[in-house]
PDB file of C-alpha atoms in Angstrom:
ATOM      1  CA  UNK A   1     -46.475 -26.798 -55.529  1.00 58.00           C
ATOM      2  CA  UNK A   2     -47.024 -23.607 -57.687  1.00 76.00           C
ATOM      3  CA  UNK A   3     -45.413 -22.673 -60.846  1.00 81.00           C
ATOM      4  CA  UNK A   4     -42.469 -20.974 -60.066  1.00 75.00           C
ATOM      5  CA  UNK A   5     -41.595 -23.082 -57.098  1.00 78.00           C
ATOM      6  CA  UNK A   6     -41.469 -26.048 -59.824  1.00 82.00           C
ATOM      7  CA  UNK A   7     -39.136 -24.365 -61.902  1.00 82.00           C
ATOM      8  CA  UNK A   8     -36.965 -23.434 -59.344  1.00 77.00           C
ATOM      9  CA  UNK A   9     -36.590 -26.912 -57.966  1.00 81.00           C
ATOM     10  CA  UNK A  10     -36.023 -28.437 -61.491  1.00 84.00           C
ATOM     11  CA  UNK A  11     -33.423 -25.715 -62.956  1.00 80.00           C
ATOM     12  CA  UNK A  12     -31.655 -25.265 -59.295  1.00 76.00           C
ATOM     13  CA  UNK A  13     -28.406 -26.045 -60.747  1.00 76.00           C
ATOM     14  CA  UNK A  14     -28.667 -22.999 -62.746  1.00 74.00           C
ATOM     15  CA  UNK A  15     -29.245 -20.967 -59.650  1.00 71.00           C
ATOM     16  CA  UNK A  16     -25.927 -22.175 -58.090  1.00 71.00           C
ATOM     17  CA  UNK A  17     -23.910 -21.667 -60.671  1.00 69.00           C
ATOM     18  CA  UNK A  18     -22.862 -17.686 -59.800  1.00 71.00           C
ATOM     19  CA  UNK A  19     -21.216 -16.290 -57.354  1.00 74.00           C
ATOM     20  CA  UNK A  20     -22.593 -13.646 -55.081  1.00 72.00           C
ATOM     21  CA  UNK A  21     -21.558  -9.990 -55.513  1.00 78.00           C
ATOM     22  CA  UNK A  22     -19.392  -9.085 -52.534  1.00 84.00           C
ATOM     23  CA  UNK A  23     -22.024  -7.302 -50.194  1.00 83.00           C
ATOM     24  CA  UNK A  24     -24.925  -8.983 -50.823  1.00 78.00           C
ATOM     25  CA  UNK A  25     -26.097 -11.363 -48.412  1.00 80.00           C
ATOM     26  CA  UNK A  26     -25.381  -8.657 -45.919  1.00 85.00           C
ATOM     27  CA  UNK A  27     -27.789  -6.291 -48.173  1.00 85.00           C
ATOM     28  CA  UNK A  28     -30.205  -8.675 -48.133  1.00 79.00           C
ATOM     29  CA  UNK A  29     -30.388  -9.338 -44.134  1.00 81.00           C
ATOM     30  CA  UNK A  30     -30.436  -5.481 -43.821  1.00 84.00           C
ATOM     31  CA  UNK A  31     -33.471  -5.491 -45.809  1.00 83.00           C
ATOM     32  CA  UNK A  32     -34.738  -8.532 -44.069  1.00 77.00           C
ATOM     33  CA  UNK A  33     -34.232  -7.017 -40.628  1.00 78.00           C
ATOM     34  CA  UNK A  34     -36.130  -3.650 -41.328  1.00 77.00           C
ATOM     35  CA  UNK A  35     -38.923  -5.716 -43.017  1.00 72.00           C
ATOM     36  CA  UNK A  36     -39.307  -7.840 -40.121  1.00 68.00           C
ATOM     37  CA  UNK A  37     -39.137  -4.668 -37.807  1.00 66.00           C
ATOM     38  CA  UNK A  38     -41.795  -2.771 -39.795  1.00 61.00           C
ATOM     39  CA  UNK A  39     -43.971  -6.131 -39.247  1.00 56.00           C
ATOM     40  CA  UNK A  40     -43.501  -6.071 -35.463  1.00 56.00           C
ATOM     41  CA  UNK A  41     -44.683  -2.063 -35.536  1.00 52.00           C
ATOM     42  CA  UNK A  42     -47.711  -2.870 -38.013  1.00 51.00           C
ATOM     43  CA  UNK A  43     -49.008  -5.715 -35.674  1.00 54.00           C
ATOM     44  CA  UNK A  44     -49.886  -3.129 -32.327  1.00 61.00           C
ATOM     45  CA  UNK A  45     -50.946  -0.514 -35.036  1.00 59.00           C
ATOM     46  CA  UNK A  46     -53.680  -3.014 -36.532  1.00 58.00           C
ATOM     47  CA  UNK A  47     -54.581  -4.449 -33.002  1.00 62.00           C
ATOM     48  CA  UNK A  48     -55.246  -0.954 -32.262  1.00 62.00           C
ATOM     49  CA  UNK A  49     -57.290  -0.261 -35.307  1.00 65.00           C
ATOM     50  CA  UNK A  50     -59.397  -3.231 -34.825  1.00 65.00           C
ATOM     51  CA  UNK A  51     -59.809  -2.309 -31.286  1.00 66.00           C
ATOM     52  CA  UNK A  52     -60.679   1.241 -32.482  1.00 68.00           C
ATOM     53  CA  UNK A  53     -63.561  -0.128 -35.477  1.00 68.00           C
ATOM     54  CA  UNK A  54     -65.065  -2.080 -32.282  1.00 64.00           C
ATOM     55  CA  UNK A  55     -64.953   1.080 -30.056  1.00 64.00           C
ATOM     56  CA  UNK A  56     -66.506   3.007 -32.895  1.00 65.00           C
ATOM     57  CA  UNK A  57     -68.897   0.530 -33.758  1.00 61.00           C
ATOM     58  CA  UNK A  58     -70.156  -0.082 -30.211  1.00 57.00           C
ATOM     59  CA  UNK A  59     -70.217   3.946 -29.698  1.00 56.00           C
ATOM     60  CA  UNK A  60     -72.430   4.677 -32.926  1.00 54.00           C
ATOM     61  CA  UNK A  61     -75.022   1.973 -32.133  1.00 53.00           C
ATOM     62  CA  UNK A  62     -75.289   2.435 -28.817  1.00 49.00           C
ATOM     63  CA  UNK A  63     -77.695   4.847 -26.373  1.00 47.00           C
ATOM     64  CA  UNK A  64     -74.607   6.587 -24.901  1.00 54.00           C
ATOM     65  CA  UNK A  65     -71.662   5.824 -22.825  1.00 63.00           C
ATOM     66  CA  UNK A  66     -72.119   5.185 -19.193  1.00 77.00           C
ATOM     67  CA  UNK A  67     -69.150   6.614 -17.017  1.00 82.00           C
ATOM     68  CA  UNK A  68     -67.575   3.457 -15.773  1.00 82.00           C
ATOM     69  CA  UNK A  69     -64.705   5.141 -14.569  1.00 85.00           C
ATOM     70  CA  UNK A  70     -66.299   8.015 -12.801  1.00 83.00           C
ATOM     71  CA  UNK A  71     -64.646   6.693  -9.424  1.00 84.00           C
ATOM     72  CA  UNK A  72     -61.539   6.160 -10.742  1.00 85.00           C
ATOM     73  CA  UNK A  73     -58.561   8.687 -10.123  1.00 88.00           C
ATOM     74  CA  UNK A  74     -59.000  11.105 -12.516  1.00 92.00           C
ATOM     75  CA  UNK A  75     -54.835  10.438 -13.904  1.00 92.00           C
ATOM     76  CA  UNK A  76     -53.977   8.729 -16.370  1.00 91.00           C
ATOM     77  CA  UNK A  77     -52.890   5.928 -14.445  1.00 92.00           C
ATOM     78  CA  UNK A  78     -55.846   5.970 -12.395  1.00 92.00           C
ATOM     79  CA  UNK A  79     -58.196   5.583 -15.544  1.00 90.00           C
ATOM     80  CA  UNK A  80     -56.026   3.130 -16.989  1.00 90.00           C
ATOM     81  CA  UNK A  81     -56.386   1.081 -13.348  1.00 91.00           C
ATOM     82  CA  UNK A  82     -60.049   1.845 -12.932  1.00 90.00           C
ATOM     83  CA  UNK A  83     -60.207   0.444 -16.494  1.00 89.00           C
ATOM     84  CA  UNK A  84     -58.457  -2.640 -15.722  1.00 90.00           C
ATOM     85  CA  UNK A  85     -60.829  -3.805 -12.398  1.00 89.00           C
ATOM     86  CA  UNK A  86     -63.974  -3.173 -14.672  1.00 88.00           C
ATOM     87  CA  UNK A  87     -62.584  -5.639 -17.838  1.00 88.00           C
ATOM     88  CA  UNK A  88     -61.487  -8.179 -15.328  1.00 87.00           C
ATOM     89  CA  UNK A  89     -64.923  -7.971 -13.455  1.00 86.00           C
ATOM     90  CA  UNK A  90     -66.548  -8.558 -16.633  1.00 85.00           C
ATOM     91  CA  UNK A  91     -63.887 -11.617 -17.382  1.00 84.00           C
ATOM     92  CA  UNK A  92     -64.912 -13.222 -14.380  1.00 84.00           C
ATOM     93  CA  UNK A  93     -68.494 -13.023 -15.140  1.00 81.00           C
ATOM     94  CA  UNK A  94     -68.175 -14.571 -18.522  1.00 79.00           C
ATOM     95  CA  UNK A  95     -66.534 -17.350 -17.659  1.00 75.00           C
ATOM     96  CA  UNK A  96     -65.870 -20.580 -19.718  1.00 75.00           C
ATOM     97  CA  UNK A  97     -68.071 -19.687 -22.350  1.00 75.00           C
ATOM     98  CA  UNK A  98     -65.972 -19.341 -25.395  1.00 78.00           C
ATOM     99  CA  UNK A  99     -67.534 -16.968 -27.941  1.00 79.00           C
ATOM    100  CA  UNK A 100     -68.153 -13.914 -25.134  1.00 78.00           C
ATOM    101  CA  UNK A 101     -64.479 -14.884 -24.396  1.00 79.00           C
ATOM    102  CA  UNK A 102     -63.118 -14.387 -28.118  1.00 82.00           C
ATOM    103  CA  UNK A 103     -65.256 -11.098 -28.467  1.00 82.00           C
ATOM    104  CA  UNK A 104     -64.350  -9.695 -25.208  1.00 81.00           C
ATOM    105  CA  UNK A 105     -60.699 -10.505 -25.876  1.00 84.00           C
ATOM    106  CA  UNK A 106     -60.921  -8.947 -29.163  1.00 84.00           C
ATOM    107  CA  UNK A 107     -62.516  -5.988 -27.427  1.00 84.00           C
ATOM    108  CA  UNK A 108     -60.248  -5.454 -24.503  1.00 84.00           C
ATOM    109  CA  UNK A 109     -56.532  -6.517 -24.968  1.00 85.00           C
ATOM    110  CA  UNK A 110     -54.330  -4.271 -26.188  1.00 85.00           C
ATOM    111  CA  UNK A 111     -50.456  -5.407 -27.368  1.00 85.00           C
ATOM    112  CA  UNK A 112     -50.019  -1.460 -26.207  1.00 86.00           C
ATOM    113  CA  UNK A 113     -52.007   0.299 -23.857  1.00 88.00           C
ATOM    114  CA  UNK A 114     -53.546   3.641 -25.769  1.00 87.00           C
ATOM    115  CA  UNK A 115     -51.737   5.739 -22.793  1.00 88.00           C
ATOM    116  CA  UNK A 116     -48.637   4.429 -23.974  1.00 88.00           C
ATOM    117  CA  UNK A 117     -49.369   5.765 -27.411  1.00 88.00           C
ATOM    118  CA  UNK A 118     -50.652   8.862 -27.080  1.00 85.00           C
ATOM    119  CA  UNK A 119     -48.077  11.957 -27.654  1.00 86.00           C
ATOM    120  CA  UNK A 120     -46.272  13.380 -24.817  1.00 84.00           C
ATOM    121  CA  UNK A 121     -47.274  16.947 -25.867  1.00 88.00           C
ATOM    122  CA  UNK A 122     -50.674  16.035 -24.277  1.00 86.00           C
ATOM    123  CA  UNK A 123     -51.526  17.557 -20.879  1.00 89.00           C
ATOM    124  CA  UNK A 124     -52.444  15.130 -18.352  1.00 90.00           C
ATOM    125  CA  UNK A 125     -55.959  16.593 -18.113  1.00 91.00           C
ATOM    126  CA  UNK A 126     -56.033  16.198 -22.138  1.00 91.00           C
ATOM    127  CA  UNK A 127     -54.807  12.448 -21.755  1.00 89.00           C
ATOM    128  CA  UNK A 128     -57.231  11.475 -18.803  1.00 90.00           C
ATOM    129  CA  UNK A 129     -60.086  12.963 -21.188  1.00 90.00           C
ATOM    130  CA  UNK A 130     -59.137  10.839 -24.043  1.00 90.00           C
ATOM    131  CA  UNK A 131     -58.422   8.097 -21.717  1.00 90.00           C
ATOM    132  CA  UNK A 132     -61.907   7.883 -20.272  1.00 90.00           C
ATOM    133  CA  UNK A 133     -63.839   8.366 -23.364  1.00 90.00           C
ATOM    134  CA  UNK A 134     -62.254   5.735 -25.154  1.00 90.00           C
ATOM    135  CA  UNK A 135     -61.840   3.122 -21.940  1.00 90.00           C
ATOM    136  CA  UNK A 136     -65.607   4.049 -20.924  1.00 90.00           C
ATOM    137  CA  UNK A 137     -66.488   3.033 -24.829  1.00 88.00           C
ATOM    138  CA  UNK A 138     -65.017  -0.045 -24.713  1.00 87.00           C
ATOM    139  CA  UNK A 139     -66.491  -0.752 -21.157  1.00 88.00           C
ATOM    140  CA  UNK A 140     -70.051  -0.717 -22.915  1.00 87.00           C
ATOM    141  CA  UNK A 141     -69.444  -3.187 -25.308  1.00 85.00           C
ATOM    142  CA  UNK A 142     -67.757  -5.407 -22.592  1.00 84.00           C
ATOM    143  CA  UNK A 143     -71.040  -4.943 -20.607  1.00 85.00           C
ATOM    144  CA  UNK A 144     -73.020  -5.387 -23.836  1.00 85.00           C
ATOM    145  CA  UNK A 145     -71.234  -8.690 -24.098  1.00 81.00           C
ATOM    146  CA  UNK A 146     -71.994  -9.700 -20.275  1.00 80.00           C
ATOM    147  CA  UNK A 147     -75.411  -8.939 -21.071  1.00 81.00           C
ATOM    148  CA  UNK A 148     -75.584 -11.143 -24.167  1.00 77.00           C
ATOM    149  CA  UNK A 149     -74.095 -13.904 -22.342  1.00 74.00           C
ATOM    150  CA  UNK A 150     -76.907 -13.850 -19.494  1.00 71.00           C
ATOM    151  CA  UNK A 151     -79.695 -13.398 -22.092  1.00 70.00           C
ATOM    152  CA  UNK A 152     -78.223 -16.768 -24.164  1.00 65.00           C
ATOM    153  CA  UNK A 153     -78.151 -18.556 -20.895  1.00 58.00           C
ATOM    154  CA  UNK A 154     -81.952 -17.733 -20.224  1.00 47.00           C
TER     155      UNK A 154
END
């Protein structure tokens, strides 16, 4: 037990003793609402910034990016799909082991698909572009992970 929760259990008499002003519990669950509301908004936004340091990571250290998705639909919703056979082709490869799992998971799952994020003043062409660049990215490092995984096994 810390300081001030010691106090507060030995003087909670004196804490009792007042009565609320009028309007203040409901004050306080307002404030408790939107700070539990801005804590389910930060959550995606640091998923997706950790996803994002991976992406950037794996991009700057590596020869290039291969086009994974080159025979994918060329939508949105075609790169997204073409996206989501490669990751689960590479799941199934991996397997039981548990690190390549944790990496690859920390890699590939999004709380919100980018798609979803990206503004709606985007052309399709413009949101397919960003689409495959940054699906195609993580794609490497997926595949850099498969290839790990059959070079500890050897």
């Amino acid at each position: 037990m810390n300081q001030l929760e010691e106090y507060v259990s030995k003087n909670a008499a004196a804490f009792d003793s007042g009565v609320l002003p009028e309007g203040a519990e409901e004050r306080f669950l307002a404030r408790w609402d939107a700070a539990r509301r801005r804590r389910r908004v930060a959550i995606p936004f640091a998923a997706l910034a950790v996803a994002a340091s991976l992406a950037a990571v794996l991009f700057i250290q590596g020869t290039g990016t291969r086009d994974w998705l080159r025979k994918a639909e060329q939508t949105p919703e075609g790169i997204y799909s073409g996206y989501l056979a490669a990751v689960s082709s590479v799941w199934e490869k991996v397997g039981e082991d548990e690190e390549a799992s944790e990496t690859l998971a920390i890699l590939t799952e999004e709380t919100v698909p980018l798609g979803e994020q990206l503004p709606s003043e985007l052309s399709d062409a413009e949101r397919t572009a960003i689409l495959r660049d940054y699906y195609n990215t993580l794609l490497d490092g997926a595949d850099r992970i498969r290839k790990h995984l059959i070079n500890k096994e050897i």
